[in-house]
Coordinates of C-alpha atoms in Angstrom, one line a residue:
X1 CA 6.9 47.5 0.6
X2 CA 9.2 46.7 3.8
X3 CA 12.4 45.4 3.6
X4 CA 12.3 41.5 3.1
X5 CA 14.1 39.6 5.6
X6 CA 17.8 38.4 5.9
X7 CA 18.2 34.7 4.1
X8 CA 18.8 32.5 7.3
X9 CA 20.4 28.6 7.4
X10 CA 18.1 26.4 9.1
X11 CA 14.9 27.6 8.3
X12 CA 11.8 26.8 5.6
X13 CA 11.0 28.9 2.3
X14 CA 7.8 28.3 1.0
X15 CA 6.4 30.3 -2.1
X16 CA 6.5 34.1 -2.5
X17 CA 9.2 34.3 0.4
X18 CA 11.7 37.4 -0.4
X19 CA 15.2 37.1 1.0
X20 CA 18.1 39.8 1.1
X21 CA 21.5 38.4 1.2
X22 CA 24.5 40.5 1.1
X23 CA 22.4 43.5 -0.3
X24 CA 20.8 42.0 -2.6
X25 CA 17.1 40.8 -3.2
X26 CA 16.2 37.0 -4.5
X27 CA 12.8 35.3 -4.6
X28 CA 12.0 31.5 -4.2
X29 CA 12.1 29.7 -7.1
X30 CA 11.8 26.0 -5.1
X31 CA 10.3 25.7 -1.6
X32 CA 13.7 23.7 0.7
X33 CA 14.9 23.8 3.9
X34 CA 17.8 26.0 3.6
X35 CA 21.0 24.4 4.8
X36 CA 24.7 26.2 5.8
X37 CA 26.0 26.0 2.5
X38 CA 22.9 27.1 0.6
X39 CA 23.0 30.7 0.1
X40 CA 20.7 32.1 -2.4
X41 CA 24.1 32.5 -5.1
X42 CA 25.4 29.2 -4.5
X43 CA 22.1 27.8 -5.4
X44 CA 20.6 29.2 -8.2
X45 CA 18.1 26.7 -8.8
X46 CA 16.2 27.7 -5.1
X47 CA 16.4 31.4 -5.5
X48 CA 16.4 34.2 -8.5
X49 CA 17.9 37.5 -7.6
X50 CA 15.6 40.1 -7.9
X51 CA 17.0 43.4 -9.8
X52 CA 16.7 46.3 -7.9
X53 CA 14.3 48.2 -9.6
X54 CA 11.9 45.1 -10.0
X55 CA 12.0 43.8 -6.2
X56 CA 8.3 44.0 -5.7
X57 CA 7.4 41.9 -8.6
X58 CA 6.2 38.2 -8.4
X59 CA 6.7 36.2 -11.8
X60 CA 5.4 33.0 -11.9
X61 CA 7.1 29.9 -13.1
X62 CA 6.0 29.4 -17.0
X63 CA 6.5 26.0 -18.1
X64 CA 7.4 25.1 -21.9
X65 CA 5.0 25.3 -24.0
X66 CA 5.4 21.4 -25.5
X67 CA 4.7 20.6 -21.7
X68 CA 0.7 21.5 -21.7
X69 CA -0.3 19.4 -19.1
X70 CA 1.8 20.4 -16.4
X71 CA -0.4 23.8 -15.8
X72 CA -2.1 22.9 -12.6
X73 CA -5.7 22.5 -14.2
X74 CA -5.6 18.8 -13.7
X75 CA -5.3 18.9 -9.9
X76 CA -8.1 18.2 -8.4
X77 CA -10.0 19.9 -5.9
X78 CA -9.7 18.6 -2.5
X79 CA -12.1 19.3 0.1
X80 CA -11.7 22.4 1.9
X81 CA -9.7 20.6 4.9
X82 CA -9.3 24.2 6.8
X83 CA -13.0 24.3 7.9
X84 CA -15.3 22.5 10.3
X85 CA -18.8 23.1 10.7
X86 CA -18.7 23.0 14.3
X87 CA -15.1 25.3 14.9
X88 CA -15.5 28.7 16.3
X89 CA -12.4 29.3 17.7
X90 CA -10.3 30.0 14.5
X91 CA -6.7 29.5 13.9
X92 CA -4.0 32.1 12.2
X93 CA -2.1 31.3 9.8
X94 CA 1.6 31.8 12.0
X95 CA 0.0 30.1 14.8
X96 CA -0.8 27.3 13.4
X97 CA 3.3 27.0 12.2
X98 CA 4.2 26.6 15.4
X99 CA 4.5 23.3 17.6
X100 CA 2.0 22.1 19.4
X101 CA 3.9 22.4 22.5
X102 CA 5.3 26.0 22.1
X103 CA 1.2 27.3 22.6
X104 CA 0.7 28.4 26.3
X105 CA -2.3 26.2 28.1
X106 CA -5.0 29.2 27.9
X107 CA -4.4 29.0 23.9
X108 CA -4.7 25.1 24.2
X109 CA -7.6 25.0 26.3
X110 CA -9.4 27.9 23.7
X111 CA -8.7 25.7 20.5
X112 CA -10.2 22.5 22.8
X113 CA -13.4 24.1 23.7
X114 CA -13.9 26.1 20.1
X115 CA -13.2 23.4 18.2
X116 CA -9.5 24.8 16.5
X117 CA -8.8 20.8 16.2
X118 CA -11.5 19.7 14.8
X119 CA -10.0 20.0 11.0
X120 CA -7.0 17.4 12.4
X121 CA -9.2 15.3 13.9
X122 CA -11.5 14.7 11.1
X123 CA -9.0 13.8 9.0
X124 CA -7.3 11.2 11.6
X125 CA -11.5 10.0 12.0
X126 CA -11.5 9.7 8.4
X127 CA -8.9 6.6 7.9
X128 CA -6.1 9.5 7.7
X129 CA -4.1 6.0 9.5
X130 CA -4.8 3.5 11.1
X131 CA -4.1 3.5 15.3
X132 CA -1.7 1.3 16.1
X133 CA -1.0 -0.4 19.3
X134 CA 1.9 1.6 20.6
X135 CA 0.3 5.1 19.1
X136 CA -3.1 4.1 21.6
X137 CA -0.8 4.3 24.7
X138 CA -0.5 8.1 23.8
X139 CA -1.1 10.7 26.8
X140 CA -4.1 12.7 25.8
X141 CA -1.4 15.9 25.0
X142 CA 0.3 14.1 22.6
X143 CA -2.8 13.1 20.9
X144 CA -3.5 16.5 20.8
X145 CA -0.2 17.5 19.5
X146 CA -0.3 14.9 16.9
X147 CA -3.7 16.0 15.5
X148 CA -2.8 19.5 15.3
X149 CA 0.4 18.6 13.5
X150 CA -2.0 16.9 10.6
X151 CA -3.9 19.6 10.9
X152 CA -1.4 22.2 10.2
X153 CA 0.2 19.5 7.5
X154 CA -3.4 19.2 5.5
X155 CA -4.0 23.3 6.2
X156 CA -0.8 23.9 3.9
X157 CA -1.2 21.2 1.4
X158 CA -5.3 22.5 0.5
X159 CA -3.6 26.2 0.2
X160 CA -0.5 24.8 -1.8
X161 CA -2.6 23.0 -4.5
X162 CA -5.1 25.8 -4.6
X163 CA -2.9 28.3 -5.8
X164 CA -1.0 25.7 -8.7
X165 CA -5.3 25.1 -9.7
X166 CA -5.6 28.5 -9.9
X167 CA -2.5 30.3 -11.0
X168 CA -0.6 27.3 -11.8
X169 CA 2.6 26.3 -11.1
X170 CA 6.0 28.7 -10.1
X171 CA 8.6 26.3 -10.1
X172 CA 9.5 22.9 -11.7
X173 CA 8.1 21.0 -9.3
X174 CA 5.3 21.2 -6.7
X175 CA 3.5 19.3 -4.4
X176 CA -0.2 18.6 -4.0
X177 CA -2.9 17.7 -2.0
X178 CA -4.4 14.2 -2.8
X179 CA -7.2 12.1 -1.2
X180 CA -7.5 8.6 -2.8
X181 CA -5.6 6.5 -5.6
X182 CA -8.5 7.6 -8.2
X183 CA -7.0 11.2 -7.8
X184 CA -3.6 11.0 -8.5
X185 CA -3.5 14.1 -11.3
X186 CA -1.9 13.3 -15.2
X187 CA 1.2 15.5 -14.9
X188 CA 1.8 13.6 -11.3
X189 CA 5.9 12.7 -11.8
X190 CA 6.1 9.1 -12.7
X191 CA 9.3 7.9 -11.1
X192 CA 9.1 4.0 -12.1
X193 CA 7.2 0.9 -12.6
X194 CA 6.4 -2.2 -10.1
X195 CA 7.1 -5.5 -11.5
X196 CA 3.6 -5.6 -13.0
X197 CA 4.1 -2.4 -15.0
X198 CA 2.2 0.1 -13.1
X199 CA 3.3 3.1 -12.5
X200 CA 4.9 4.4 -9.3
X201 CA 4.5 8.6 -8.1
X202 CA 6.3 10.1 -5.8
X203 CA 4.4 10.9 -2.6
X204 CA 4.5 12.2 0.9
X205 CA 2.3 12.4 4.1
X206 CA 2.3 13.8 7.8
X207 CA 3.5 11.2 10.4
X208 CA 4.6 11.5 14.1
X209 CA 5.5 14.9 13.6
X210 CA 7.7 14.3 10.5
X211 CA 6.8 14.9 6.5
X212 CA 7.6 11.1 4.9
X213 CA 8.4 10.5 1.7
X214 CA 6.8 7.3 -0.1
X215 CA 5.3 5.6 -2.9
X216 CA 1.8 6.3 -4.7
X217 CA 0.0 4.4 -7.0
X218 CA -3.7 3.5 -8.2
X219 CA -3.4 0.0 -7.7
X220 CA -2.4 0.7 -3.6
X221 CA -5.3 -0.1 -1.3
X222 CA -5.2 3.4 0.4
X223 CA -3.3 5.7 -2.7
X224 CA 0.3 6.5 -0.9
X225 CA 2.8 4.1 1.4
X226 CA 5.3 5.7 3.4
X227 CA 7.6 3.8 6.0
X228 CA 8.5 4.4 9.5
X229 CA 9.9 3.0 11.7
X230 CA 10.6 0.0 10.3
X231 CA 7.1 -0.8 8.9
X232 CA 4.8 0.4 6.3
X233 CA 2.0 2.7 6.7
X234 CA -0.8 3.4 3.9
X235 CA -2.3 7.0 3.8
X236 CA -5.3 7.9 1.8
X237 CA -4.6 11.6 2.4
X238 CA -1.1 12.8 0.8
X239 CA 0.7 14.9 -1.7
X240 CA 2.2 13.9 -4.8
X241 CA 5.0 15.8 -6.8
X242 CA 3.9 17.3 -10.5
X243 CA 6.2 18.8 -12.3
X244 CA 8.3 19.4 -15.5
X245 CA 10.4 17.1 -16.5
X246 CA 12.6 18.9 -18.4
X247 CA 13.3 20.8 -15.1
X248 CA 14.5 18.0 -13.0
X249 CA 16.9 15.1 -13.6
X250 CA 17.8 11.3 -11.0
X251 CA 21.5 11.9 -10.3
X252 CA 23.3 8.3 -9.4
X253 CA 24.6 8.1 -5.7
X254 CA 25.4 5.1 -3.0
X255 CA 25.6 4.6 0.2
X256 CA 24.9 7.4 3.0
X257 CA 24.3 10.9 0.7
X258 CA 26.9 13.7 1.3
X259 CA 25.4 16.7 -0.7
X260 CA 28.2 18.5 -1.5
X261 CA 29.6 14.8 -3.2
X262 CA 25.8 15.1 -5.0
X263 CA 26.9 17.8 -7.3
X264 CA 23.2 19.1 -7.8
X265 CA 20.5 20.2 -5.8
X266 CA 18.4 17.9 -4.9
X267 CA 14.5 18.3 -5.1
X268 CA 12.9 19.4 -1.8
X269 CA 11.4 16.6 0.0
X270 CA 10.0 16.0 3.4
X271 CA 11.5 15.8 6.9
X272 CA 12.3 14.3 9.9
X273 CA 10.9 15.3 13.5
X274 CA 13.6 17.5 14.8
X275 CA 13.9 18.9 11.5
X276 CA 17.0 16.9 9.4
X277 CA 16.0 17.0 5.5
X278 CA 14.6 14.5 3.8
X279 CA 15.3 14.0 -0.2
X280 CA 13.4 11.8 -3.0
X281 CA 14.9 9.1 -4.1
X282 CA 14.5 6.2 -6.3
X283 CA 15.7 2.4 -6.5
X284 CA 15.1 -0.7 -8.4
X285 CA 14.4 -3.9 -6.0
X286 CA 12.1 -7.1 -6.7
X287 CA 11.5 -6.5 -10.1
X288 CA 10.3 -2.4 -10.6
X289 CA 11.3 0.6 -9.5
X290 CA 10.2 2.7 -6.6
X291 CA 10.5 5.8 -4.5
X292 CA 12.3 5.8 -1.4
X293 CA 13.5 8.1 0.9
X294 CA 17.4 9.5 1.7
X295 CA 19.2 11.8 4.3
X296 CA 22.4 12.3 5.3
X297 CA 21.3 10.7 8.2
X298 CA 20.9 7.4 6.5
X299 CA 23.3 5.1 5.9
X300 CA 21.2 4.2 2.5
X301 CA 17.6 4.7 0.7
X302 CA 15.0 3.9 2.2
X303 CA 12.2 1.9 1.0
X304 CA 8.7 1.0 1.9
X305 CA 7.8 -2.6 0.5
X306 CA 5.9 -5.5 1.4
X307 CA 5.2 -4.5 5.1
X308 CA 8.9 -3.6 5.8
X309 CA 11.6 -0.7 5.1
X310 CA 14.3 -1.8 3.4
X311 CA 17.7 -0.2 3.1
X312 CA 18.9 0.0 -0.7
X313 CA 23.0 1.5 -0.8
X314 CA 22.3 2.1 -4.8
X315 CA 20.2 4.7 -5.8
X316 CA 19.0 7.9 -7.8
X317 CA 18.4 11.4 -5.9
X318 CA 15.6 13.3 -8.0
X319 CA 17.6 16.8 -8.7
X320 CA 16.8 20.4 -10.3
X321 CA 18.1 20.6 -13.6

């Protein structure tokens, strides 16, 4: 097996990445966005080193045995969102990581004509959200851009909840594909209760180029809410986090995060366009509690309600235990 690559701030590690860092080998244990101050020993909760004569070995994650319904088999099976009947010009796996932008126009013009963005398209034609007024006064590229960002969003997501249905999962928590409120899955995290005692997950969806944390719940019209921008947007395509919870806690923090002030390490959660983290959080406000979202970016947590965002400066941050 080659060498793995050197562990690298400022980029994303997804499952089965191998890392060397100062000689030594470590594995993912929880996909993040690495950060400066996040190197595989400071953070044992992202990444297991690897001894030397067992490098090439992949354990999976094995959950406690009292915890029987967190084994992936619950998930349900999305449709196979990679495919369209009518593509022929198919799309690699490293291509489709990159921007939209960062393809040269001959690659661009061969994905319009053989159909690579048909998958993204679909979903947007399927309700994936609603157009709204500003988002029609898109140039035809950023259309384009936009649909191959949900495309390469939904293309990760099917693979991600594929492999916890069939090998289930390899870390305490994981994220997975969802289409509808019926489909929410049983070991879904429950993170609170609305003021009419139904429960609240933790979700997150694809928008303007960014991964959004929000809200699920069976009694939302479309499954998921998110907010941007200052309003709400309901999704009927997202992911939800499963997990253990014996292998996560809500640390108590206010006002704009600091993560070295956090004292754990904090569950990986979505992002922003130009790449700044996103982390889960949760607050109570009108009666129930809810997921929101935090940054170091934001002054406070961020929350998706009645049409609005509002901020909230008291709040939990869901953490690795």
């Amino acid at each position: 097996m080659s060498a793995p690559p050197p562990w690298q701030p400022g980029t994303q590690y997804n499952y089965g990445d191998i890392v060397v860092y100062e000689s030594a080998r470590y594995k993912i244990i929880q996909p993040h966005f690495s950060q400066g101050d996040w190197a595989p020993p400071i953070v044992p909760a992202l990444w297991g080193r690897i001894p030397d004569d067992e490098w090439q070995k992949h354990e999976p994650y094995n959950p406690p045995h009292d915890k029987g319904d967190y084994h992936g088999q619950d998930v349900h099976q999305p449709d196979d969102c990679t495919k369209h009947p009518d593509r022929t010009e198919e799309v690699t796996h490293e291509e489709q990581k990159k921007k939209w932008w960062d393809l040269d126009d001959n690659r661009k013009k061969q994905l319009e004509l053989g159909g690579g963005l048909l998958a993204g398209a679909a979903a947007i034609g399927a309700g994936y959200y609603a157009w709204h007024e500003h988002e029609n006064k898109k140039t035809e590229e950023e259309k384009q851009a936009l649909t191959w960002g949900v495309q390469g969003w939904q293309t990760d997501a099917y693979a991600r909840t594929q492999e916890v249905r069939n090998h289930g999962p390899r870390a305490p928590t994981t994220w997975v594909l969802v289409e509808g409120r019926e489909k929410i899955p049983p070991s879904a995290i429950e993170a609170g209760r609305d003021k009419d005692n139904h429960p609240i997950y933790i979700a997150r969806a694809y928008f303007e180029d960014s991964l959004q944390i929000g809200k699920a719940s069976q009694v939302f019209k479309e499954g998921a809410a998110i907010g941007y921008g200052g309003r709400v947007v309901e999704l009927n395509k997202f992911e939800v986090l499963i997990g253990d919870p014996k292998g996560i806690r809500w640390v108590s923090y206010s006002y704009q995060l600091d993560l070295q002030r956090l004292g754990a390490t904090p569950v990986e959660g979505g992002k922003e366009a130009n790449g700044t983290p996103l982390y889960i959080a949760r607050v109570k406000y009108s009666g129930g509690v809810h997921t929101a979202k935090v940054g170091t970016h934001l002054p406070a947590a961020q929350l998706a309600f009645s049409g609005t965002e509002v901020s909230v400066e008291d709040y939990e941050v869901l953490c690795l235990n």
